[in-house]
XYZ file of C-alpha atoms in Angstrom:
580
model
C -150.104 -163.011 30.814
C -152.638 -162.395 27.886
C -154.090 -165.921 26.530
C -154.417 -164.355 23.052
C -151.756 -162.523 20.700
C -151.807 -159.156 20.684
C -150.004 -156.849 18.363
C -146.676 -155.555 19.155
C -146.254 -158.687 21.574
C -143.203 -160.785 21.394
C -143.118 -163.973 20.865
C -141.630 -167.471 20.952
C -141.600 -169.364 17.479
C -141.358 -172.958 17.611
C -139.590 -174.396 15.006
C -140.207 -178.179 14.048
C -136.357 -178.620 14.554
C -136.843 -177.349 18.182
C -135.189 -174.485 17.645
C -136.446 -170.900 19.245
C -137.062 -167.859 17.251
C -137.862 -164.878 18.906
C -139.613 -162.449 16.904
C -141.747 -158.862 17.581
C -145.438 -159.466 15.510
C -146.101 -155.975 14.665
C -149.457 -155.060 12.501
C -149.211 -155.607 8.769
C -145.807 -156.802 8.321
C -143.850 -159.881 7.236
C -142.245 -162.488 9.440
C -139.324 -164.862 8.351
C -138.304 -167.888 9.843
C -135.719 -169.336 7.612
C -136.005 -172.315 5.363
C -139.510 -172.719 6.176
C -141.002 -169.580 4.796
C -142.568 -166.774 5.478
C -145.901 -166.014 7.124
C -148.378 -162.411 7.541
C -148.543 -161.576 11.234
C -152.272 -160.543 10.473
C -152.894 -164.079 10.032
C -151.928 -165.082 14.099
C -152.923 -162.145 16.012
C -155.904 -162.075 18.152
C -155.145 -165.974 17.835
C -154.770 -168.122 20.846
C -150.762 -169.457 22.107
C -149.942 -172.564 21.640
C -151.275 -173.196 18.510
C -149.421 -175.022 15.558
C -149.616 -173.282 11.984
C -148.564 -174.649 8.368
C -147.051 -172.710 6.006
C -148.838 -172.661 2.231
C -146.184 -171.470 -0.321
C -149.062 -171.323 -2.534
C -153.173 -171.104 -2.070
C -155.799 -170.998 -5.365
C -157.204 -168.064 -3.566
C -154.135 -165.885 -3.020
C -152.352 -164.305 -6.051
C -149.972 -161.959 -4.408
C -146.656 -163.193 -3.435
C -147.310 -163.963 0.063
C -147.937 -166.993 2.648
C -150.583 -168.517 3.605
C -151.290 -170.668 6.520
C -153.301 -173.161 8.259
C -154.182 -173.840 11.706
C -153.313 -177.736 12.651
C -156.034 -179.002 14.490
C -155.542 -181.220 17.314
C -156.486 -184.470 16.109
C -154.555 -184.011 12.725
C -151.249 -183.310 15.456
C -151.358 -186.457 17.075
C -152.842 -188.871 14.382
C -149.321 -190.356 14.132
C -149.863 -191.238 18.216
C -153.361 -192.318 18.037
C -152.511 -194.891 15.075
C -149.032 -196.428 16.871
C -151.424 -196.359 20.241
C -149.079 -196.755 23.545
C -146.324 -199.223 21.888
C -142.895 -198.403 22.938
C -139.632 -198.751 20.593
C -139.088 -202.425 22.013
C -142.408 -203.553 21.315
C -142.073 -202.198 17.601
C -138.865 -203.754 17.468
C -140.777 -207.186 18.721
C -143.555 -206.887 16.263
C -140.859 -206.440 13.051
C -141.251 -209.235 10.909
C -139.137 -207.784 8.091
C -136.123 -210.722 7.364
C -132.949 -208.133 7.332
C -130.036 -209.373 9.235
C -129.510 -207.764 12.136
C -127.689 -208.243 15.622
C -129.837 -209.040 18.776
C -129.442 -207.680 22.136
C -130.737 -211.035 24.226
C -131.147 -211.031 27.952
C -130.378 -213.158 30.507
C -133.163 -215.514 30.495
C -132.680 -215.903 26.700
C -135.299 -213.172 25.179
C -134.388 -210.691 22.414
C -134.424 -207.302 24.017
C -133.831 -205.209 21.110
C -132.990 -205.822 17.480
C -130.384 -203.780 15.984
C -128.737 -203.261 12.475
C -125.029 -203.078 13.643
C -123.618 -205.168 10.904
C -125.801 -203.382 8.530
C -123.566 -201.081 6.159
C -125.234 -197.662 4.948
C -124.533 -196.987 1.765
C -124.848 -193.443 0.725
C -126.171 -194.545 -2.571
C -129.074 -195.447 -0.770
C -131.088 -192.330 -1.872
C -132.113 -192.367 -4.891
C -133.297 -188.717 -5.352
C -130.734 -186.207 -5.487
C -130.544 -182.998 -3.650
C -131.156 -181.270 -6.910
C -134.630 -183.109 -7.369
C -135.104 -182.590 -3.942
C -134.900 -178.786 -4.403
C -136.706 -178.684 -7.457
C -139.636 -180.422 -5.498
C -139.758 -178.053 -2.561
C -139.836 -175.398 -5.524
C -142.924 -177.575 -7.117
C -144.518 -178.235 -3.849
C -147.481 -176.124 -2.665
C -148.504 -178.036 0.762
C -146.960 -178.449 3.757
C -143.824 -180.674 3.210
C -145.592 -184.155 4.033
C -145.267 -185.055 -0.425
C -142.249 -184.340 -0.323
C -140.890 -186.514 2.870
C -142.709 -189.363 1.570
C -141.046 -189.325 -1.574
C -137.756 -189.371 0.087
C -139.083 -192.141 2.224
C -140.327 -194.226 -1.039
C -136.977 -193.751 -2.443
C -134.733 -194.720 -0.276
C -133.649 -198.389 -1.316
C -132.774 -199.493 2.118
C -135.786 -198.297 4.030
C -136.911 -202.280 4.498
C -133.478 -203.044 6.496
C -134.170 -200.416 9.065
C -135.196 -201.182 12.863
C -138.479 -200.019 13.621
C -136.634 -197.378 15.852
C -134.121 -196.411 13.221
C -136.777 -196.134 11.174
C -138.699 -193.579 13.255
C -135.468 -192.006 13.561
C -135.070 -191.414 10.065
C -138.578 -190.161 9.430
C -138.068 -187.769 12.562
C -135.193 -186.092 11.284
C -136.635 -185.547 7.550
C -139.572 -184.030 8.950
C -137.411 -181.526 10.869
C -135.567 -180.521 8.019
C -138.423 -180.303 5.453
C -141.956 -179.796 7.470
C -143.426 -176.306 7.342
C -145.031 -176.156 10.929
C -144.028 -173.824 13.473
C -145.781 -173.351 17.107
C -146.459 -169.916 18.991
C -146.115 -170.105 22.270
C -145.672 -166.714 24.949
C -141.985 -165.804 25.729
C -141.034 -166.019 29.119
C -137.691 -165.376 31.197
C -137.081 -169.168 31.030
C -137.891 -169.382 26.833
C -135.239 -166.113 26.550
C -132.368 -167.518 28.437
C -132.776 -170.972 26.287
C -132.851 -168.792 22.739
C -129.807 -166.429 23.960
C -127.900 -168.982 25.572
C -127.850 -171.176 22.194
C -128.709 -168.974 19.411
C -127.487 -165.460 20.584
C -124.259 -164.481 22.902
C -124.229 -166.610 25.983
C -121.263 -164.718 27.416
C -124.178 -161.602 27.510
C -125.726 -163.130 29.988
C -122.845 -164.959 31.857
C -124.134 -168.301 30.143
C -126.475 -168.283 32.951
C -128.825 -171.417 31.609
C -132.317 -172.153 32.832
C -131.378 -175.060 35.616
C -129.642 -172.020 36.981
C -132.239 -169.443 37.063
C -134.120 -171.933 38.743
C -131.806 -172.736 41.382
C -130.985 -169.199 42.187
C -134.630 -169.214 42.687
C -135.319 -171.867 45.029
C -132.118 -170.980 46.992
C -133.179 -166.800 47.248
C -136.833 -167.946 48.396
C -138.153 -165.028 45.623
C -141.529 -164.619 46.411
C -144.794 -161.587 46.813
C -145.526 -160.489 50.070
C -149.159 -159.799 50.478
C -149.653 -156.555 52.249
C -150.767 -157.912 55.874
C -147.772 -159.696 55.788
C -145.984 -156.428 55.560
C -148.050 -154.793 57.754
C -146.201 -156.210 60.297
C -143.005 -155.906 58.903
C -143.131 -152.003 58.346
C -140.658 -150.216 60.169
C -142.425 -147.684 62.005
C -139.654 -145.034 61.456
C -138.969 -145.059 57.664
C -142.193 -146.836 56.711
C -140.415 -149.440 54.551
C -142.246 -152.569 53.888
C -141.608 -156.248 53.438
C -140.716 -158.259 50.291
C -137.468 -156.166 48.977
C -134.638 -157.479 47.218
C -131.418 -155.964 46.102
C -129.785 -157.604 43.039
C -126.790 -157.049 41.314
C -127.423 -158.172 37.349
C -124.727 -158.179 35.062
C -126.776 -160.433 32.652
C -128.248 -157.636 30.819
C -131.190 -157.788 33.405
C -132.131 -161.608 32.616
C -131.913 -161.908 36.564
C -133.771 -159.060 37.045
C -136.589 -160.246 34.667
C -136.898 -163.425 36.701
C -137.226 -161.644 39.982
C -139.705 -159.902 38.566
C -141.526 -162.737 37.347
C -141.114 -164.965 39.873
C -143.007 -162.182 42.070
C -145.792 -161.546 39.757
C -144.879 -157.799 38.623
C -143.487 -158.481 35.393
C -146.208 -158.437 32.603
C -148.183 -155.379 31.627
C -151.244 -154.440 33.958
C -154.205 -153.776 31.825
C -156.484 -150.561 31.938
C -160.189 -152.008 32.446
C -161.241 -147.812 33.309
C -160.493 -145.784 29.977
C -162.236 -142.607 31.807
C -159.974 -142.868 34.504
C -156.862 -142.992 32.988
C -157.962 -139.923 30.738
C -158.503 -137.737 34.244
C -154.732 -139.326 35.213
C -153.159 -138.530 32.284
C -154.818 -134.183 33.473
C -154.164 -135.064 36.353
C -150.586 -135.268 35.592
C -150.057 -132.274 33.355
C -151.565 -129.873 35.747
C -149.548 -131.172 38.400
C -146.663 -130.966 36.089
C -147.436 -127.381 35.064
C -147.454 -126.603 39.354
C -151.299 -126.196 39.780
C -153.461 -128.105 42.839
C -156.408 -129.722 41.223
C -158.225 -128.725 44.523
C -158.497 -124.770 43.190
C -160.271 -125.941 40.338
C -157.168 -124.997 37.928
C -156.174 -121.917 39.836
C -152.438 -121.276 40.617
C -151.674 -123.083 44.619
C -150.758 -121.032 47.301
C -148.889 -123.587 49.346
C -145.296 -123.191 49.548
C -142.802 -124.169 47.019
C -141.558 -127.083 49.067
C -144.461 -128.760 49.734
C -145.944 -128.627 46.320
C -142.887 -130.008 45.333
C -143.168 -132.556 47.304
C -147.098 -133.792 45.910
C -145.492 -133.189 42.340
C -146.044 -136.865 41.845
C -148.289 -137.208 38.614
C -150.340 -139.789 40.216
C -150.337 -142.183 43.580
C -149.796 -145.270 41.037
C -146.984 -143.212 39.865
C -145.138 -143.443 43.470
C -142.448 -145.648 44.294
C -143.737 -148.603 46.062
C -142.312 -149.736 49.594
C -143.047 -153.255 49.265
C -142.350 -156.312 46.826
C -139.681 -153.949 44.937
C -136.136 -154.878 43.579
C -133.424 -152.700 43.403
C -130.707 -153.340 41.535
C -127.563 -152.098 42.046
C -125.294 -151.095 39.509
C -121.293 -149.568 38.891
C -122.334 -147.589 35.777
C -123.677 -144.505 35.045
C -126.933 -146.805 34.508
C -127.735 -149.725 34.825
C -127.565 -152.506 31.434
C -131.356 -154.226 31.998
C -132.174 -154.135 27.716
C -133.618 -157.819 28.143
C -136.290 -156.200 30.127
C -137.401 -154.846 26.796
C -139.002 -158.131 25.385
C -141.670 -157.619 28.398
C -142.191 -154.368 27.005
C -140.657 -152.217 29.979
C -137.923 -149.518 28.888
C -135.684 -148.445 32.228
C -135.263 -145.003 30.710
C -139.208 -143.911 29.747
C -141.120 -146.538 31.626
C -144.875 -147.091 31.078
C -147.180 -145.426 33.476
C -149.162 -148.697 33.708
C -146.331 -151.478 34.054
C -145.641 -152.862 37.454
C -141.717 -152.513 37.057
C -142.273 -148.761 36.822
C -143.034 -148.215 40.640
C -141.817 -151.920 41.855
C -137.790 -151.249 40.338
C -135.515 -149.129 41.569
C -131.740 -148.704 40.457
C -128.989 -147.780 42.852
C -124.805 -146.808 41.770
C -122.449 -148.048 44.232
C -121.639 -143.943 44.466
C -125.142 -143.700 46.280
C -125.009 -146.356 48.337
C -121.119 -145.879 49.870
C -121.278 -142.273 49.546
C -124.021 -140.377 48.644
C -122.957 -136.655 49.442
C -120.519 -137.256 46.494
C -123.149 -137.624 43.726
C -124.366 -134.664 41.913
C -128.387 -136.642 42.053
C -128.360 -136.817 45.404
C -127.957 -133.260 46.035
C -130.739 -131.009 46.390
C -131.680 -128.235 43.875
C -132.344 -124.710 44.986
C -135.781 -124.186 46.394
C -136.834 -121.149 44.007
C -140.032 -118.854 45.620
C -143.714 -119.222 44.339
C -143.525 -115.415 43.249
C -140.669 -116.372 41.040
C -141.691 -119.555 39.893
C -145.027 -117.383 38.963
C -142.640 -115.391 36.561
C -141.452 -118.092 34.865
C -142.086 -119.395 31.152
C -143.948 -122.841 30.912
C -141.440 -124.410 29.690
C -138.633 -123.649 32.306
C -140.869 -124.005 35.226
C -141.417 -128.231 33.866
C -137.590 -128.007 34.028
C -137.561 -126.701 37.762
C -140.535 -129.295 38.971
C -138.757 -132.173 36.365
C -135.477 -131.660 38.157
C -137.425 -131.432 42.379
C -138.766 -135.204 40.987
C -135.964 -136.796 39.921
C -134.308 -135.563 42.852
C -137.269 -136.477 45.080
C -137.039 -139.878 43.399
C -133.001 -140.386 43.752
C -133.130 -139.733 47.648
C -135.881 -141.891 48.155
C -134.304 -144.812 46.924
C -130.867 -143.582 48.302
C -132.210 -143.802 51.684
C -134.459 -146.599 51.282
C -131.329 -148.447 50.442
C -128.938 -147.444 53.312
C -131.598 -148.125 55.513
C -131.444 -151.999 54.849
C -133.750 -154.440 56.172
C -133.827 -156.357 52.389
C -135.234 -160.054 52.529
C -132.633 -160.885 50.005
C -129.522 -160.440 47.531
C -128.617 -162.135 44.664
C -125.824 -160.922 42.277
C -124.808 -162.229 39.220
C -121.111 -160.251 38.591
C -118.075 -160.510 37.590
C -116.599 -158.585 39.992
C -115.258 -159.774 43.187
C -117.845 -161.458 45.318
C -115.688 -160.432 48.599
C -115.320 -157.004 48.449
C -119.415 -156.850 47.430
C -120.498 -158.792 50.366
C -117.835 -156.597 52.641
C -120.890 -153.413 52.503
C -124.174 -154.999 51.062
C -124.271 -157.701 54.043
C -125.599 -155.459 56.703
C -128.438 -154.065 54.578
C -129.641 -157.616 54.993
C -132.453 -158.053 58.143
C -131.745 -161.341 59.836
C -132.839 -165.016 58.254
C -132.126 -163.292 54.681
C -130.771 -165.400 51.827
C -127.519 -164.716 50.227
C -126.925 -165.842 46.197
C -124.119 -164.928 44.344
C -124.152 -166.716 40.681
C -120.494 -167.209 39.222
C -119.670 -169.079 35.545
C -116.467 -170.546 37.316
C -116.292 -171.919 40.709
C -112.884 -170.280 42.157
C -114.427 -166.810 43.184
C -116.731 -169.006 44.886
C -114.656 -170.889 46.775
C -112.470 -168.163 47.764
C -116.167 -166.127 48.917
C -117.085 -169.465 51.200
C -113.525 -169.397 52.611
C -114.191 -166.242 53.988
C -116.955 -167.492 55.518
C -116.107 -170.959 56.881
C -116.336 -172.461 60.456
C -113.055 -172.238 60.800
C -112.353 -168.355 59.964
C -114.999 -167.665 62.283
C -113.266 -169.282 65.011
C -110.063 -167.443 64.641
C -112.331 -163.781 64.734
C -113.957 -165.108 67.864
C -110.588 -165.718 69.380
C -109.313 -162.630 68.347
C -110.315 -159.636 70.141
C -108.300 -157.235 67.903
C -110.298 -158.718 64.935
C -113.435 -156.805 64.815
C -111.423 -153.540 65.286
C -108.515 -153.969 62.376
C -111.542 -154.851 59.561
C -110.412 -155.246 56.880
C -107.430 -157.505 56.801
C -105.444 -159.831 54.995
C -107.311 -162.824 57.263
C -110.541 -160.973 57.840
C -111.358 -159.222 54.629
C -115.410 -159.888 55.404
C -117.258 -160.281 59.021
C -117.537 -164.340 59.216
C -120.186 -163.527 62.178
C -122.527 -162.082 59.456
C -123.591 -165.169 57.264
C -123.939 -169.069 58.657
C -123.744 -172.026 56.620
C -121.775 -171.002 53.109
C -122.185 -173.671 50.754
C -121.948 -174.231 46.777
C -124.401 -175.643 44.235
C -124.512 -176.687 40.754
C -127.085 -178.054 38.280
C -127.055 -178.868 34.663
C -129.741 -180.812 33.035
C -128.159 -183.180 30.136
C -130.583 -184.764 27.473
C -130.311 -189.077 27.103
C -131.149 -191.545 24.588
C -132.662 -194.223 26.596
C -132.414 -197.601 25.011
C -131.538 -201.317 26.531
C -127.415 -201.513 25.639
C -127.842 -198.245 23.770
C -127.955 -195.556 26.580
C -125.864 -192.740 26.653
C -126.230 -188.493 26.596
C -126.979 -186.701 23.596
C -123.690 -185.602 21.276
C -125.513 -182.568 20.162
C -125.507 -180.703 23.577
C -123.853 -177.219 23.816
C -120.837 -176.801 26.466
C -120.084 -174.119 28.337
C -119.617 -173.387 31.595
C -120.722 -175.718 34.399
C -121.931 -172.197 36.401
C -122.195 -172.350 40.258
C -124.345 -170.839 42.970
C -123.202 -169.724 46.579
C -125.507 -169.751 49.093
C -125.482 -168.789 52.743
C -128.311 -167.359 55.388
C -127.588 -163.483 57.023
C -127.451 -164.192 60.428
C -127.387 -161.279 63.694
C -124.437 -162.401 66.034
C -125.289 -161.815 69.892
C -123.550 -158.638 71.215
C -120.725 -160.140 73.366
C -119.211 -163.608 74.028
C -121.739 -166.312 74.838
C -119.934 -168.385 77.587
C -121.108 -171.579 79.269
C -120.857 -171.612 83.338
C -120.798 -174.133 85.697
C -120.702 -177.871 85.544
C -123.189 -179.935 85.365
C -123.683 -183.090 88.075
C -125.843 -185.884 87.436
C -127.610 -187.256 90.265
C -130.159 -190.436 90.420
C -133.378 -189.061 91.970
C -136.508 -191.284 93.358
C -139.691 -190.996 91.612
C -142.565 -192.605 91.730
C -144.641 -195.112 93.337
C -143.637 -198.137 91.052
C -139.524 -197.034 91.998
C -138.663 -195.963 88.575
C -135.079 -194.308 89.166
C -135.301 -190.614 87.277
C -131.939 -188.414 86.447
C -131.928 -185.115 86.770
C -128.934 -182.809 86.157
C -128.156 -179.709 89.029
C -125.391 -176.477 87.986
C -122.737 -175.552 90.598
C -124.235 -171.795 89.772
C -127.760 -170.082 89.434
C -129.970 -170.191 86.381
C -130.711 -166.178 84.414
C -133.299 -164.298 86.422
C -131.947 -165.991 90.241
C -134.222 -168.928 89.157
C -133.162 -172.727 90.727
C -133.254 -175.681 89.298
C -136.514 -177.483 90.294
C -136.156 -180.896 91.934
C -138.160 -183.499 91.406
């Protein structure tokens, strides 16, 4: 991820009333961020994140009707810390010599704990200024906000009768509401699902919050496989690496983003080599137009199917075999328009971003039954002396068509292949009847996720599952044949240990007598994760024979009495037990 801001980046605006604005910073254009005003994007870009700016409505040196701002520097951001030093709200309340009455919490052995201003009564007439001289301020105003809060502050009749932490309270929330500061800091997967999930449409993204995301990824182990960790891996017949994951992402590809991040191939790979990418970018028309860059632009002579075949534009170009996700999808395509904040488009990817050779979509059509979809089937192999005697324009059709054809049975056997480390699927459809075919793609150890808003799918998917069900298929021979029933919709062999998470992180006021969660969370689902590990079941019934006897054996010179334990029958391989 870049440390500076570069144009056409998006970004993650920091309100001073915590709020998230997302916003595009495009060259020469105009930003708005509510009440607070208005700022130049010229102004931040090629500026470092994290940095705090203040909005000037008005600046001696700027006529035109636009705003200026200020960088913050550090020590101006925490003055307010450095002057309070470490004290905490109970030793402010302790050092308050101010004569209001107030309650006291006391404590057992006697000491106040905290003071409090219970039987205080606020009046409403304890502001002084109106909100009309209040607006006509903020009109009057040309800093930052700080002139007008302490005016409010000054005129407020009651401020004396305040606890040092009401107090602090009170200045907090009028410097939310009227200080002109916001903070830039990079948007990430974790940033996005906070600002849709409270300010947008959770239900887009199955109000899948960030606790969530989280523990989908601990629980899926989503990781990068360095490549001599595939090496080993690789299956010698289809040459398919290590580190794939299929994923099913109805969350407008939110999941999909934090796969992606979570294994390093989500931001935009930089070009260090202009040169080179200006002989790619040849590279990939003449290869385009059907000539071999060999023959020094001269028209190939190999056959048709094999320069199909090296029609890739470039070997960056080429789907990878290793640290890819594939997501699966029941439409026509696949929904993944969150992926455009991280400046990836599904439909025209970048040559240079990692998503474009690391993702790979998949329709339930392919992957069930191929031979029924029109992409999977191959288009006529047309001659060289005909392709010769073809206009420009329909021979890029002919070679356009091989690729995406090329491309579509690539992934279509890649897929029914199996041997993924992982699924995860965020759906709403039934978890059952996915499990029921993506289950065996899994290789053995894999980790299964399925994410659902409401916990009955859930519990109906780990019934399926249980100890118990698995029992009844072992002790029914007729089971494995009759799949799928009524009582075995699902193989119960194929995953161990089924269980069901939740998390949800809930904000507290902590205070002696005064504890208690935050009124101003958002509901919502709770949202719930099932979990379970892809296991291979031995071929055949694993029976144990003979009984064991337990005999007291001699041993030793000091007479220590040893037990050792004999079988009625022979140990694998004709081996006997060894006596001691």
């Amino acid at each position: 991820m870049p440390s500076l801001i570069e144009p056409g980046a998006y970004v993650a605006l920091r309100l001073p009333s915590d709020q998230i604005i997302v916003s595009q910073l495009q060259l020469n254009t105009t930003v708005s961020i509510g009440k607070y005003g208005t700022f130049y994007t010229n102004h931040v870009i090629g500026r470092p994140y994290y940095c705090t700016f203040e909005i000037l409505d008005r600046t001696p040196d700027n006529t035109a009707n636009k705003s200026g701002l200020r960088m913050i520097p550090t020590s101006e951001l925490y003055a307010d810390i450095d002057d309070e030093g470490t004290l905490t709200p109970v030793d402010c309340e302790r050092n308050n010599d101010h004569n209001g009455v107030q309650y006291d919490v006391v404590g057992e052995d006697g000491e106040i704990v905290m003071r409090t201003n219970r039987q205080i009564v606020d009046d409403p007439n304890s502001q002084v200024m109106t909100m009309d001289e209040i607006e006509a301020m903020k009109a009057q105003n040309t800093g930052s906000g700080k002139e007008l809060i302490a005016k409010i502050l000054e005129s407020h009749s009651a401020l004396d009768q305040k606890t040092a932490f009401a107090l602090a309270k009170y200045t907090l929330r009028k410097t939310r509401k009227y200080m002109k500061r916001f903070s830039i800091i990079p948007l990430d997967v974790s940033t996005l699902a906070k600002w849709i999930f409270v300010e947008k449409e959770a239900m887009k993204i199955m109000e899948l919050r960030e606790e969530m995301l989280a523990l989908i990824g601990s629980w899926s182990n989503i990781h990068y496989t360095p490549s001599l960790c595939s090496e080993s891996q690789n299956d010698e017949r289809s040459g398919i690496g290590g580190g794939r994951w299929l994923v099913i992402d109805e969350t407008a590809g939110l999941l999909t983003a934090y796969m992606a991040e979570k294994m390093g191939i989500l931001n935009t790979q930089e070009v260090d080599d202009p040169e080179a990418e200006d002989q790619n970018q040849h590279k990939e028309s003449a290869i385009g137009e059907g000539f071999n860059e060999n023959t020094n632009g001269a028209r190939s002579s190999v056959p048709s199917r094999q320069l199909v075949e090296n029609s890739y534009p470039h070997k960056s170009y080429l789907p990878s075999t290793m640290n890819t996700i594939t997501v699966l999808h029941s439409a026509a395509q696949p929904n993944l328009s969150l992926l455009k904040y991280f400046h990836f488009d599904p439909f025209n990817p970048p040559p240079h971003h990692p998503l474009t050779t690391h993702l790979k979509t998949l329709s339930w059509l392919q992957l069930l039954s191929p031979q029924d979809d029109a992409g999977y089937a191959e288009p006529p192999i047309v001659s060289l002396e005909e392709l010769q005697g073809w206009k420009g324009g329909k021979r890029s059709s002919y070679y356009r068509k091989r690729r995406r054809w090329e491309r579509v049975k690539r992934v279509v056997d890649e897929a029914r292949t199996g041997g993924y480390d992982g699924f995860i699927v965020a759906s709403v459809m039934d978890p059952v009847s996915i499990l029921r075919h993506t289950v065996p793609l899994l290789r053995g150890a894999a980790q299964v996720v399925v994410y659902s808003p409401t916990i009955e799918p859930l519990i109906q998917l780990a019934d399926v599952y249980s100890t118990a069900r698995r029992t009844a298929f072992i002790n029914d021979p007729t089971a494995p044949e009759s799949m799928p029933t009524d009582d075995f919709p699902v193989d119960p062999m194929l995953l161990l240990a089924p269980t069901i998470h939740t998390a949800r992180t809930r904000s507290w006021q902590v205070l002696p007598g005064r504890t208690h969660p935050l009124m101003t969370g958002r509901g919502g689902t709770e949202g719930y994760v099932f979990t379970a590990t892809r296991v291979l079941p031995a071929e055949g019934k694993v029976k144990a024979r003979g009984h064991a006897k337990r005999r007291k054996v001699e041993g030793g010179a000091g007479g220590i009495r040893a037990s050792s334990l004999q079988a009625d029958t022979p140990m694998a391989g004709g081996e006997q037990p060894v006596e001691e």
